[in-house]
Amino acid sequence: MFRLQSNKVLAVDMTGDAVKAKNGSMVAYDGEMAFKKLSGGGEGIRGMVTRRLTGEQMTLMEVKGRGTCWFADRASEINLVGLQGDKLYVESSNLLATDGGLRTGTEFTGLRGASQGNGLFTTSVEGHGQAAIMSDGPAVVLRVSSQYPLTVDPGAYVAHQGNIRQSFQSGVTFRTLLGEGGGEAFQMRFEGDGLVYVQPSERNTIAGDV
């Protein structure tokens, strides 16, 4: 269903099924399609409450029909992630599209979200199917194991999946280690067994001022 037309364009072939995608990300389609605007934060009453609490601004659209749709967003690199009943955690700004059957919601992430000005939550995607995530430049997929925990600059973090525990370390930053000011106020630490997706370009955050 999902295939990369190029590293910056996602093609989705549909035969009467549906896909959820970032609002405004469709660049072309053929065949017969119907469109419906959705909201971030998950489905149902819980999703509505979560959006009110978090100020979640992610907006999705549902595309359903027969034919092919092409999606892209600001020439970002696109990465396909297959889910087999597990859960993917991804920054809402980095989520491009998911299979219509995958469940989306929001998860509490603590200090990182507050420091980035994105609320205290991030987006979760769960079920069986594919998701397309975006990165500023080619994403790097890093393995986390019990022997090798991983520390990540929050501005470079895109997503993670697997049996991973996420925590935060403050006081020591990547940039202060290099003797530079204006660095992140904390680092993200991942322990357990799974994968972490990082991008080679940092998003703007306000963490250095917190």
Coordinates of C-alpha atoms in Angstrom, one line a residue:
M1 CA 0.0 0.0 0.0
F2 CA 2.8 2.5 0.9
R3 CA 5.8 2.9 -1.4
L4 CA 8.3 5.7 -1.9
Q5 CA 8.0 7.4 -5.3
S6 CA 11.3 9.1 -4.3
N7 CA 12.9 9.7 -0.9
K8 CA 10.7 12.8 -0.6
V9 CA 7.4 11.7 -2.0
L10 CA 5.1 8.9 -0.6
A11 CA 2.8 7.0 -3.0
V12 CA -0.2 5.2 -1.5
D13 CA -2.2 2.8 -3.7
M14 CA -5.7 2.3 -2.5
T15 CA -8.5 -0.1 -3.5
G16 CA -11.4 1.3 -1.5
D17 CA -9.5 1.5 1.8
A18 CA -8.4 4.6 3.7
V19 CA -5.2 6.3 4.8
K20 CA -4.6 9.1 7.4
A21 CA -2.2 11.8 6.5
K22 CA -1.0 15.2 7.6
N23 CA -3.4 17.9 6.6
G24 CA -2.3 19.6 3.4
S25 CA 0.4 17.1 2.6
M26 CA -1.3 15.6 -0.5
V27 CA 0.4 16.8 -3.7
A28 CA -1.5 14.8 -6.3
Y29 CA -3.9 11.9 -6.8
D30 CA -5.6 9.8 -9.6
G31 CA -8.8 7.8 -9.5
E32 CA -11.7 8.6 -7.2
M33 CA -11.0 9.9 -3.7
A34 CA -13.0 11.3 -0.8
F35 CA -11.5 13.5 1.9
K36 CA -12.4 14.2 5.5
K37 CA -10.6 16.4 8.0
L38 CA -9.6 14.7 11.3
S39 CA -8.0 16.0 14.5
G40 CA -4.9 15.0 16.3
G41 CA -4.9 13.6 19.9
G42 CA -6.6 10.3 19.1
E43 CA -10.1 9.3 18.5
G44 CA -13.3 9.6 20.6
I45 CA -13.9 11.5 23.8
R46 CA -10.5 10.7 25.2
G47 CA -8.9 12.3 22.2
M48 CA -11.0 15.4 22.6
V49 CA -10.1 15.8 26.2
T50 CA -6.4 15.2 25.4
R51 CA -6.4 17.9 22.8
R52 CA -7.9 20.4 25.3
L53 CA -5.3 19.5 27.9
T54 CA -2.3 19.5 25.6
G55 CA -3.2 22.1 23.1
E56 CA -2.3 19.5 20.5
Q57 CA -2.2 21.2 17.1
M58 CA -1.7 18.2 14.8
T59 CA -4.3 18.0 12.2
L60 CA -4.9 14.9 10.0
M61 CA -7.1 14.2 7.0
E62 CA -8.6 10.8 6.0
V63 CA -8.3 9.9 2.3
K64 CA -10.5 7.0 1.1
G65 CA -11.1 5.7 -2.4
R66 CA -9.6 3.8 -5.4
G67 CA -6.4 5.0 -7.1
T68 CA -3.1 6.5 -6.0
C69 CA -2.4 9.5 -3.8
W70 CA 1.0 11.2 -3.5
F71 CA 2.1 12.9 -0.3
A72 CA 5.0 15.2 0.6
D73 CA 5.7 18.0 3.1
R74 CA 8.3 20.7 2.7
A75 CA 10.7 18.4 0.7
S76 CA 11.3 16.4 3.9
E77 CA 12.9 12.9 3.7
I78 CA 10.4 10.1 4.2
N79 CA 11.0 6.9 6.0
L80 CA 8.6 3.9 6.1
V81 CA 8.1 2.1 9.4
G82 CA 6.3 -1.3 9.6
L83 CA 4.3 -2.1 12.8
Q84 CA 3.3 -5.6 13.8
G85 CA 1.1 -4.8 16.7
D86 CA 3.7 -2.7 18.4
K87 CA 3.6 1.1 19.1
L88 CA 5.6 3.9 17.5
Y89 CA 6.2 7.2 19.3
V90 CA 6.8 10.1 16.9
E91 CA 6.9 13.9 17.1
S92 CA 3.6 15.1 15.7
S93 CA 5.4 17.4 13.2
N94 CA 7.3 14.4 11.9
L95 CA 4.3 12.2 11.1
L96 CA 3.3 12.2 7.5
A97 CA 0.8 9.3 7.0
T98 CA -0.5 6.0 8.5
D99 CA -2.6 3.1 7.3
G100 CA -6.2 3.9 8.1
G101 CA -6.4 0.9 10.5
L102 CA -3.6 2.1 12.7
R103 CA -4.7 3.8 15.9
T104 CA -3.3 7.3 16.7
G105 CA -3.2 9.0 20.1
T106 CA -1.1 11.1 22.4
E107 CA 1.3 10.0 25.1
F108 CA 2.8 11.8 28.1
T109 CA 6.5 12.6 27.5
G110 CA 7.3 14.9 30.4
L111 CA 9.9 17.6 30.4
R112 CA 11.0 17.3 26.7
G113 CA 7.7 18.4 25.3
A114 CA 7.4 21.4 27.7
S115 CA 10.9 22.6 26.8
Q116 CA 10.1 22.4 23.1
G117 CA 6.9 24.3 23.5
N118 CA 4.9 21.4 22.1
G119 CA 3.0 20.6 25.3
L120 CA 3.8 17.5 27.4
F121 CA 2.7 14.9 24.9
T122 CA 3.9 13.2 21.7
T123 CA 2.0 11.2 19.1
S124 CA 1.6 7.4 19.3
V125 CA 0.8 5.1 16.4
E126 CA -0.2 1.5 17.2
G127 CA -1.5 -1.6 15.4
H128 CA -0.6 -3.6 12.2
G129 CA 0.4 -1.6 9.2
Q130 CA 2.7 1.0 7.9
A131 CA 3.5 4.6 8.9
A132 CA 5.5 7.2 7.1
I133 CA 7.6 9.5 9.2
M134 CA 9.6 12.6 8.0
S135 CA 13.0 13.9 8.9
D136 CA 15.0 16.9 8.0
G137 CA 17.7 15.1 6.0
P138 CA 18.1 11.3 5.8
A139 CA 17.1 9.7 9.1
V140 CA 19.5 7.5 11.0
V141 CA 18.1 4.5 12.7
L142 CA 20.0 3.7 15.9
R143 CA 19.7 0.4 17.9
V144 CA 19.2 0.5 21.7
S145 CA 20.1 -2.6 23.6
S146 CA 20.5 -3.5 27.3
Q147 CA 24.3 -3.2 26.9
Y148 CA 24.2 0.0 24.9
P149 CA 21.8 2.7 26.1
L150 CA 21.5 5.7 23.8
T151 CA 21.5 9.5 24.6
V152 CA 20.0 11.8 22.0
D153 CA 19.8 15.6 21.5
P154 CA 16.1 16.4 21.8
G155 CA 16.3 18.7 18.7
A156 CA 17.4 15.7 16.6
Y157 CA 14.9 13.2 17.9
V158 CA 12.2 12.0 15.5
A159 CA 10.7 8.8 16.8
H160 CA 11.3 5.5 18.6
Q161 CA 9.8 2.0 18.8
G162 CA 10.3 -1.2 20.8
N163 CA 10.6 -2.0 24.5
I164 CA 12.4 1.2 25.4
R165 CA 12.4 3.3 28.6
Q166 CA 12.7 7.0 28.0
S167 CA 14.1 9.4 30.5
F168 CA 15.7 12.9 30.7
Q169 CA 19.0 14.2 31.9
S170 CA 19.5 17.8 32.7
G171 CA 22.5 20.0 33.6
V172 CA 24.9 18.6 31.0
T173 CA 24.2 19.4 27.3
F174 CA 25.9 18.6 24.0
R175 CA 26.8 22.2 23.3
T176 CA 28.1 23.1 26.8
L177 CA 30.4 20.1 26.5
L178 CA 31.8 21.8 23.5
G179 CA 32.1 25.1 25.3
E180 CA 29.2 26.7 23.3
G181 CA 26.2 28.5 24.7
G182 CA 22.6 28.2 23.8
G183 CA 22.5 24.5 24.0
E184 CA 19.6 22.2 25.0
A185 CA 18.7 22.2 28.7
F186 CA 18.7 18.4 28.8
Q187 CA 19.3 15.2 26.9
M188 CA 17.0 12.3 26.1
R189 CA 18.2 8.8 27.3
F190 CA 16.8 5.5 25.9
E191 CA 17.3 2.2 27.6
G192 CA 16.0 -1.3 26.8
D193 CA 15.7 -2.9 23.3
G194 CA 14.4 -1.1 20.3
L195 CA 15.1 1.6 17.6
V196 CA 15.4 5.3 17.7
Y197 CA 15.1 7.5 14.6
V198 CA 17.2 10.7 14.6
Q199 CA 17.6 13.4 12.0
P200 CA 20.9 15.2 11.0
S201 CA 19.4 18.6 11.5
E202 CA 17.9 20.0 14.7
R203 CA 14.5 21.5 14.9
N204 CA 14.1 24.8 16.7
T205 CA 13.4 24.5 20.5
I206 CA 13.3 26.8 23.4
A207 CA 15.0 24.4 25.7
G208 CA 18.1 26.5 25.9
D209 CA 16.1 29.3 27.6
V210 CA 14.3 27.1 30.1

